């Protein structure tokens, strides 16, 4: 009996020794090697900043933007923005009739919403093409998905090392500080890119999308450091990053749809109001179009569903936009944006409260 009891005790002791411990997830991200690991990602972020800074010069009436310079900024560097952009979206940006050239063509002129005449121009402080679409937003917000998120999922397809995790944080637009604000002066390392929009969608209550992304990064870093025994926790964190990143993108589309509806449903909106609405509308198109043709395994929305949204936005991927009609005929057009909101809500399972919360820029409201 004594021998039997001893053998049983040894067996249970062996089981306890072999049992995997719960993953220890620190509360603070380890950024000790972040700077050295993320040179390429910061180069891409800086290239996008330089591209959009140049593009924004066209917002000033009479200022001509040279499309050749925009192409150079897009193609420069190793890696370049062009090299990490989906083949589809690169084709829409470049070429003699691409959006980069359209921006150059529109600059220097003036624009009044209506059926296309001329090349477009400045209206209310923003630069629109002849169809009332803002090329700047197709460059910036479109590349958030087609280049930066595309870069992220390319990184995820290889071995995920501690350096990879740092690179993912950087291309997302965050920093190991995770300040939850894109406001310069409010943090030493403010959020950029889609991380800045995650902050805007986050009520800073510990439950929002920015916090969810931070927690997923903390788990991913901890699991990768802990080794192969924690592959399941690593994969869970990577999945959470992808799904939450996508939700942030399309929650922001909803935000700007709300904005357009609010501005253009008012009585007698001014030219300034209409320009702000078309600007917000352009953000909707950019954030949506940039996700077209991304690898399906790394997103929930399909190209067919994106195409439906673009049709409702009067900016079909395979046709001429009629964007100006949102400003000239809001009575008949704004219901399409309500449909966009409903389709996205259904796709991602957003609650009624979330749809209401997406109306707000929580960073501005809370002074973060």
Tab-separated table of C-alpha atoms in Angstrom:
chain	number	residue	atom	x	y	z
A	1	UNK	CA	0.000	0.000	0.000
A	2	UNK	CA	2.821	2.334	0.897
A	3	UNK	CA	4.509	1.709	-2.450
A	4	UNK	CA	1.204	2.273	-4.278
A	5	UNK	CA	0.623	5.586	-2.534
A	6	UNK	CA	4.198	6.678	-3.293
A	7	UNK	CA	3.807	5.826	-6.981
A	8	UNK	CA	0.526	7.750	-7.152
A	9	UNK	CA	2.104	10.799	-5.519
A	10	UNK	CA	5.000	10.720	-7.978
A	11	UNK	CA	2.566	10.481	-10.898
A	12	UNK	CA	0.592	13.547	-9.777
A	13	UNK	CA	3.815	15.421	-9.099
A	14	UNK	CA	5.000	14.643	-12.642
A	15	UNK	CA	1.685	15.884	-14.099
A	16	UNK	CA	1.987	19.122	-12.144
A	17	UNK	CA	5.532	19.662	-13.432
A	18	UNK	CA	4.471	19.142	-17.056
A	19	UNK	CA	1.368	21.333	-16.869
A	20	UNK	CA	1.771	24.618	-18.779
A	21	UNK	CA	1.595	27.709	-16.633
A	22	UNK	CA	-0.784	30.528	-17.497
A	23	UNK	CA	0.816	33.115	-19.728
A	24	UNK	CA	2.128	36.015	-17.666
A	25	UNK	CA	1.084	39.197	-19.525
A	26	UNK	CA	2.816	42.347	-18.237
A	27	UNK	CA	0.843	45.552	-17.861
A	28	UNK	CA	3.531	47.530	-19.708
A	29	UNK	CA	4.885	46.900	-23.198
A	30	UNK	CA	8.614	46.167	-23.372
A	31	UNK	CA	9.982	48.804	-25.730
A	32	UNK	CA	13.666	48.247	-25.015
A	33	UNK	CA	14.457	47.241	-28.621
A	34	UNK	CA	11.587	49.108	-30.276
A	35	UNK	CA	13.606	51.869	-31.926
A	36	UNK	CA	16.182	49.542	-33.446
A	37	UNK	CA	13.529	47.073	-34.647
A	38	UNK	CA	11.226	49.546	-36.377
A	39	UNK	CA	13.386	51.643	-38.713
A	40	UNK	CA	11.574	50.389	-41.838
A	41	UNK	CA	8.113	50.939	-40.380
A	42	UNK	CA	8.949	54.477	-39.289
A	43	UNK	CA	10.387	55.147	-42.742
A	44	UNK	CA	7.062	54.101	-44.279
A	45	UNK	CA	5.122	56.271	-41.839
A	46	UNK	CA	7.353	59.233	-42.613
A	47	UNK	CA	7.009	58.672	-46.350
A	48	UNK	CA	3.231	58.725	-46.049
A	49	UNK	CA	3.437	61.915	-43.979
A	50	UNK	CA	5.649	63.520	-46.636
A	51	UNK	CA	3.308	62.428	-49.436
A	52	UNK	CA	0.237	63.875	-47.729
A	53	UNK	CA	2.025	67.079	-46.703
A	54	UNK	CA	2.829	67.660	-50.359
A	55	UNK	CA	-0.705	66.743	-51.438
A	56	UNK	CA	-2.235	69.162	-48.915
A	57	UNK	CA	-0.514	72.082	-50.622
A	58	UNK	CA	-3.256	71.757	-53.218
A	59	UNK	CA	-5.834	72.868	-50.656
A	60	UNK	CA	-4.624	76.447	-51.143
A	61	UNK	CA	-6.318	78.208	-54.033
A	62	UNK	CA	-3.979	78.843	-56.941
A	63	UNK	CA	-1.249	76.471	-55.721
A	64	UNK	CA	-0.277	73.832	-58.273
A	65	UNK	CA	0.895	70.427	-57.027
A	66	UNK	CA	3.332	68.575	-59.262
A	67	UNK	CA	2.123	64.984	-59.681
A	68	UNK	CA	5.686	63.944	-60.530
A	69	UNK	CA	6.793	64.942	-57.016
A	70	UNK	CA	3.902	62.972	-55.503
A	71	UNK	CA	4.903	59.921	-57.532
A	72	UNK	CA	8.502	60.336	-56.384
A	73	UNK	CA	7.456	60.499	-52.716
A	74	UNK	CA	5.254	57.430	-53.158
A	75	UNK	CA	7.984	55.421	-54.872
A	76	UNK	CA	11.048	56.536	-52.894
A	77	UNK	CA	12.768	54.522	-50.186
A	78	UNK	CA	13.437	50.891	-49.423
A	79	UNK	CA	10.888	49.739	-48.571
A	80	UNK	CA	8.790	52.320	-50.402
A	81	UNK	CA	5.104	52.940	-49.933
A	82	UNK	CA	4.579	51.579	-53.427
A	83	UNK	CA	6.371	48.327	-52.567
A	84	UNK	CA	4.013	47.554	-49.662
A	85	UNK	CA	0.794	48.635	-51.398
A	86	UNK	CA	-1.571	46.075	-52.886
A	87	UNK	CA	-1.156	45.659	-56.626
A	88	UNK	CA	-4.763	46.728	-57.166
A	89	UNK	CA	-4.520	49.963	-55.207
A	90	UNK	CA	-1.134	50.825	-56.670
A	91	UNK	CA	-2.762	50.631	-60.088
A	92	UNK	CA	-5.453	53.081	-59.008
A	93	UNK	CA	-2.900	55.571	-57.684
A	94	UNK	CA	-0.391	55.580	-60.520
A	95	UNK	CA	-0.590	55.994	-64.262
A	96	UNK	CA	-1.817	58.830	-66.494
A	97	UNK	CA	-5.358	58.708	-65.069
A	98	UNK	CA	-4.495	57.603	-61.523
A	99	UNK	CA	-5.522	59.445	-58.385
A	100	UNK	CA	-2.063	60.993	-57.953
A	101	UNK	CA	-2.309	62.566	-61.393
A	102	UNK	CA	-5.931	63.569	-60.707
A	103	UNK	CA	-4.784	65.469	-57.631
A	104	UNK	CA	-2.171	67.292	-59.654
A	105	UNK	CA	-4.697	68.095	-62.380
A	106	UNK	CA	-7.228	69.480	-59.905
A	107	UNK	CA	-4.750	71.667	-58.025
A	108	UNK	CA	-4.544	75.325	-58.948
A	109	UNK	CA	-8.180	75.531	-59.978
A	110	UNK	CA	-11.504	76.235	-58.296
A	111	UNK	CA	-14.447	73.900	-57.883
A	112	UNK	CA	-18.198	74.272	-57.540
A	113	UNK	CA	-20.228	71.089	-56.887
A	114	UNK	CA	-22.167	70.010	-59.956
A	115	UNK	CA	-21.910	67.901	-63.105
A	116	UNK	CA	-18.244	67.560	-64.144
A	117	UNK	CA	-16.592	70.455	-65.932
A	118	UNK	CA	-12.852	71.071	-66.093
A	119	UNK	CA	-10.441	69.276	-63.733
A	120	UNK	CA	-11.784	70.272	-60.327
A	121	UNK	CA	-10.131	72.564	-57.797
A	122	UNK	CA	-10.383	74.121	-54.359
A	123	UNK	CA	-13.749	74.457	-52.671
A	124	UNK	CA	-14.116	75.535	-49.056
A	125	UNK	CA	-10.480	74.838	-48.245
A	126	UNK	CA	-10.324	71.329	-49.734
A	127	UNK	CA	-9.167	70.081	-53.134
A	128	UNK	CA	-11.722	68.092	-55.154
A	129	UNK	CA	-11.577	66.518	-58.586
A	130	UNK	CA	-14.217	67.297	-61.207
A	131	UNK	CA	-16.527	64.641	-59.724
A	132	UNK	CA	-16.478	66.084	-56.199
A	133	UNK	CA	-14.155	63.408	-54.820
A	134	UNK	CA	-11.124	64.425	-52.741
A	135	UNK	CA	-8.002	62.664	-54.109
A	136	UNK	CA	-6.040	63.460	-50.948
A	137	UNK	CA	-8.274	61.098	-48.973
A	138	UNK	CA	-7.810	58.327	-51.515
A	139	UNK	CA	-4.075	58.698	-51.010
A	140	UNK	CA	-3.961	58.953	-47.231
A	141	UNK	CA	-6.910	56.988	-45.859
A	142	UNK	CA	-6.775	54.488	-48.701
A	143	UNK	CA	-3.118	53.753	-47.980
A	144	UNK	CA	-3.910	53.166	-44.299
A	145	UNK	CA	-5.429	49.910	-45.537
A	146	UNK	CA	-3.811	49.180	-48.894
A	147	UNK	CA	-0.250	49.878	-47.671
A	148	UNK	CA	0.007	49.965	-43.867
A	149	UNK	CA	-2.438	47.191	-42.983
A	150	UNK	CA	-1.132	45.242	-45.967
A	151	UNK	CA	2.362	45.601	-44.518
A	152	UNK	CA	1.083	44.362	-41.148
A	153	UNK	CA	-0.471	41.194	-42.539
A	154	UNK	CA	2.650	40.535	-44.589
A	155	UNK	CA	4.637	40.648	-41.352
A	156	UNK	CA	2.136	38.270	-39.721
A	157	UNK	CA	2.607	35.722	-42.508
A	158	UNK	CA	6.251	35.183	-41.566
A	159	UNK	CA	7.718	33.939	-38.289
A	160	UNK	CA	6.524	36.247	-35.526
A	161	UNK	CA	9.505	37.236	-33.412
A	162	UNK	CA	9.785	39.919	-30.722
A	163	UNK	CA	11.071	42.234	-33.469
A	164	UNK	CA	7.983	41.481	-35.561
A	165	UNK	CA	5.719	42.507	-32.693
A	166	UNK	CA	7.530	45.846	-32.432
A	167	UNK	CA	7.133	46.316	-36.192
A	168	UNK	CA	3.399	45.640	-35.958
A	169	UNK	CA	3.007	48.228	-33.191
A	170	UNK	CA	4.847	50.775	-35.316
A	171	UNK	CA	2.983	50.170	-38.577
A	172	UNK	CA	-0.301	50.349	-36.643
A	173	UNK	CA	0.835	53.849	-35.671
A	174	UNK	CA	1.373	53.350	-31.950
A	175	UNK	CA	4.361	53.411	-29.614
A	176	UNK	CA	5.199	51.288	-26.536
A	177	UNK	CA	3.848	54.197	-24.451
A	178	UNK	CA	0.339	53.595	-25.922
A	179	UNK	CA	-0.783	57.147	-25.047
A	180	UNK	CA	-4.297	56.780	-26.532
A	181	UNK	CA	-4.121	60.196	-28.159
A	182	UNK	CA	-3.016	61.498	-31.554
A	183	UNK	CA	-2.755	65.046	-30.209
A	184	UNK	CA	0.679	66.619	-30.458
A	185	UNK	CA	1.655	68.078	-27.108
A	186	UNK	CA	-0.542	65.695	-25.125
A	187	UNK	CA	1.973	62.834	-25.306
A	188	UNK	CA	5.653	62.372	-26.011
A	189	UNK	CA	4.838	59.843	-28.726
A	190	UNK	CA	1.312	60.569	-30.012
A	191	UNK	CA	-0.541	57.985	-32.044
A	192	UNK	CA	-0.380	58.124	-35.822
A	193	UNK	CA	-2.289	56.481	-38.655
A	194	UNK	CA	-5.072	54.081	-37.755
A	195	UNK	CA	-3.955	54.118	-34.103
A	196	UNK	CA	-4.960	57.765	-34.011
A	197	UNK	CA	-8.426	56.848	-35.229
A	198	UNK	CA	-8.601	54.004	-32.702
A	199	UNK	CA	-8.065	56.647	-30.025
A	200	UNK	CA	-10.877	58.766	-31.489
A	201	UNK	CA	-13.248	55.780	-31.317
A	202	UNK	CA	-12.216	54.914	-27.730
A	203	UNK	CA	-14.096	56.390	-24.747
A	204	UNK	CA	-10.992	55.815	-22.595
A	205	UNK	CA	-12.957	53.606	-20.223
A	206	UNK	CA	-10.648	50.603	-20.472
A	207	UNK	CA	-13.007	48.772	-22.830
A	208	UNK	CA	-12.629	50.518	-26.180
A	209	UNK	CA	-10.882	49.531	-29.390
A	210	UNK	CA	-7.634	51.323	-28.598
A	211	UNK	CA	-7.411	49.455	-25.298
A	212	UNK	CA	-8.294	46.179	-27.014
A	213	UNK	CA	-5.441	46.690	-29.479
A	214	UNK	CA	-3.012	47.521	-26.686
A	215	UNK	CA	-4.026	44.397	-24.752
A	216	UNK	CA	-3.638	42.243	-27.860
A	217	UNK	CA	-0.138	43.633	-28.428
A	218	UNK	CA	0.771	42.937	-24.786
A	219	UNK	CA	-0.441	39.340	-25.105
A	220	UNK	CA	1.287	38.850	-28.442
A	221	UNK	CA	4.612	40.104	-27.118
A	222	UNK	CA	4.348	37.963	-23.981
A	223	UNK	CA	3.389	34.822	-25.929
A	224	UNK	CA	6.182	35.220	-28.475
A	225	UNK	CA	8.740	35.730	-25.706
A	226	UNK	CA	7.405	32.692	-23.827
A	227	UNK	CA	8.071	30.345	-26.746
A	228	UNK	CA	6.379	27.621	-28.752
A	229	UNK	CA	4.357	26.321	-25.811
A	230	UNK	CA	2.255	29.495	-26.105
A	231	UNK	CA	1.462	29.296	-29.810
A	232	UNK	CA	-2.280	29.270	-29.063
A	233	UNK	CA	-2.063	32.496	-27.061
A	234	UNK	CA	0.113	34.025	-29.793
A	235	UNK	CA	-2.391	33.155	-32.501
A	236	UNK	CA	-5.313	34.422	-30.397
A	237	UNK	CA	-3.574	37.765	-29.993
A	238	UNK	CA	-2.750	38.010	-33.708
A	239	UNK	CA	-6.377	37.259	-34.599
A	240	UNK	CA	-7.575	39.899	-32.130
A	241	UNK	CA	-5.258	42.473	-33.710
A	242	UNK	CA	-6.557	41.780	-37.200
A	243	UNK	CA	-10.234	41.791	-36.287
A	244	UNK	CA	-10.015	44.877	-34.077
A	245	UNK	CA	-7.940	46.796	-36.640
A	246	UNK	CA	-10.632	46.124	-39.239
A	247	UNK	CA	-13.411	47.182	-36.862
A	248	UNK	CA	-11.608	50.456	-36.145
A	249	UNK	CA	-11.357	51.154	-39.864
A	250	UNK	CA	-15.040	50.597	-40.583
A	251	UNK	CA	-16.239	52.203	-37.344
A	252	UNK	CA	-14.469	55.286	-38.676
A	253	UNK	CA	-16.368	54.991	-41.968
A	254	UNK	CA	-19.552	55.069	-39.876
A	255	UNK	CA	-18.270	58.141	-38.001
A	256	UNK	CA	-17.796	60.073	-41.218
A	257	UNK	CA	-21.124	58.908	-42.653
A	258	UNK	CA	-22.775	60.348	-39.535
A	259	UNK	CA	-20.862	63.579	-40.077
A	260	UNK	CA	-22.000	63.967	-43.700
A	261	UNK	CA	-25.620	63.286	-42.783
A	262	UNK	CA	-25.499	65.737	-39.879
A	263	UNK	CA	-24.012	68.563	-41.949
A	264	UNK	CA	-26.080	68.169	-45.109
A	265	UNK	CA	-29.423	67.506	-43.429
A	266	UNK	CA	-29.265	70.947	-41.799
A	267	UNK	CA	-31.322	73.783	-43.238
A	268	UNK	CA	-29.471	75.780	-45.912
A	269	UNK	CA	-25.904	74.495	-45.426
A	270	UNK	CA	-23.287	77.014	-46.541
A	271	UNK	CA	-20.558	76.392	-49.094
A	272	UNK	CA	-18.190	75.858	-46.186
A	273	UNK	CA	-20.583	73.268	-44.741
A	274	UNK	CA	-20.867	71.480	-48.078
A	275	UNK	CA	-17.097	71.405	-48.457
A	276	UNK	CA	-16.692	69.931	-44.959
A	277	UNK	CA	-19.303	67.320	-45.799
A	278	UNK	CA	-17.599	66.351	-49.069
A	279	UNK	CA	-14.309	66.143	-47.152
A	280	UNK	CA	-15.856	63.774	-44.588
A	281	UNK	CA	-17.441	61.830	-47.417
A	282	UNK	CA	-14.012	61.514	-49.092
A	283	UNK	CA	-12.696	59.948	-45.886
A	284	UNK	CA	-15.504	57.372	-46.080
A	285	UNK	CA	-14.448	56.452	-49.609
A	286	UNK	CA	-10.737	56.313	-48.778
A	287	UNK	CA	-11.111	54.170	-45.647
A	288	UNK	CA	-13.413	51.791	-47.545
A	289	UNK	CA	-11.630	51.532	-50.890
A	290	UNK	CA	-8.218	50.840	-49.351
A	291	UNK	CA	-9.389	47.441	-48.099
A	292	UNK	CA	-10.334	46.191	-51.549
A	293	UNK	CA	-8.298	43.114	-52.659
A	294	UNK	CA	-6.455	42.695	-49.354
A	295	UNK	CA	-5.873	38.957	-48.723
A	296	UNK	CA	-9.250	37.545	-47.692
A	297	UNK	CA	-7.763	35.360	-44.960
A	298	UNK	CA	-6.818	38.530	-43.075
A	299	UNK	CA	-10.126	40.396	-43.180
A	300	UNK	CA	-13.830	39.795	-42.588
A	301	UNK	CA	-15.344	42.023	-45.262
A	302	UNK	CA	-15.301	40.745	-48.851
A	303	UNK	CA	-14.597	42.605	-52.070
A	304	UNK	CA	-18.242	42.123	-53.094
A	305	UNK	CA	-19.352	43.848	-49.876
A	306	UNK	CA	-16.835	46.659	-50.365
A	307	UNK	CA	-18.150	47.113	-53.890
A	308	UNK	CA	-21.692	47.447	-52.521
A	309	UNK	CA	-20.514	50.144	-50.121
A	310	UNK	CA	-18.664	52.023	-52.861
A	311	UNK	CA	-21.772	51.979	-55.070
A	312	UNK	CA	-23.819	53.445	-52.226
A	313	UNK	CA	-21.091	56.042	-51.742
A	314	UNK	CA	-21.482	57.027	-55.422
A	315	UNK	CA	-17.829	56.063	-55.980
A	316	UNK	CA	-17.916	52.627	-57.676
A	317	UNK	CA	-14.511	51.055	-58.153
A	318	UNK	CA	-15.256	50.421	-61.850
A	319	UNK	CA	-17.166	53.587	-62.755
A	320	UNK	CA	-17.104	57.381	-62.715
A	321	UNK	CA	-17.933	58.850	-59.277
A	322	UNK	CA	-20.922	61.135	-58.814
A	323	UNK	CA	-19.694	62.354	-55.442
A	324	UNK	CA	-20.916	65.920	-55.973
A	325	UNK	CA	-24.547	64.773	-55.750
A	326	UNK	CA	-24.238	64.474	-51.979
A	327	UNK	CA	-23.818	68.261	-51.925
A	328	UNK	CA	-26.262	69.119	-54.718
A	329	UNK	CA	-29.039	66.622	-53.947
A	330	UNK	CA	-28.797	65.601	-50.280
A	331	UNK	CA	-32.524	64.889	-49.993
A	332	UNK	CA	-32.176	61.919	-52.339
A	333	UNK	CA	-28.603	60.895	-51.534
A	334	UNK	CA	-28.198	60.900	-47.744
A	335	UNK	CA	-30.332	57.771	-47.285
A	336	UNK	CA	-27.523	55.868	-49.031
A	337	UNK	CA	-25.210	56.704	-46.146
A	338	UNK	CA	-27.778	55.326	-43.715
A	339	UNK	CA	-27.640	52.113	-45.741
A	340	UNK	CA	-23.836	52.126	-45.540
A	341	UNK	CA	-24.026	52.425	-41.757
A	342	UNK	CA	-26.555	49.580	-41.530
A	343	UNK	CA	-24.528	47.265	-43.763
A	344	UNK	CA	-21.364	47.831	-41.738
A	345	UNK	CA	-23.282	47.459	-38.471
A	346	UNK	CA	-24.640	44.090	-39.592
A	347	UNK	CA	-21.281	42.899	-40.908
A	348	UNK	CA	-19.396	43.543	-37.684
A	349	UNK	CA	-22.184	43.077	-35.170
A	350	UNK	CA	-21.928	46.612	-33.828
A	351	UNK	CA	-24.532	47.428	-31.186
A	352	UNK	CA	-26.934	50.372	-31.326
A	353	UNK	CA	-24.901	52.029	-28.574
A	354	UNK	CA	-21.671	51.589	-30.545
A	355	UNK	CA	-23.262	53.128	-33.635
A	356	UNK	CA	-24.278	56.102	-31.488
A	357	UNK	CA	-20.807	56.321	-29.914
A	358	UNK	CA	-19.157	56.295	-33.346
A	359	UNK	CA	-20.663	59.731	-33.956
A	360	UNK	CA	-18.170	61.153	-31.508
A	361	UNK	CA	-14.488	62.032	-31.612
A	362	UNK	CA	-13.732	61.019	-28.043
A	363	UNK	CA	-10.248	62.542	-28.108
A	364	UNK	CA	-11.758	65.965	-28.818
A	365	UNK	CA	-14.590	65.532	-26.321
A	366	UNK	CA	-12.256	64.448	-23.505
A	367	UNK	CA	-9.445	66.846	-24.404
A	368	UNK	CA	-6.917	64.035	-24.749
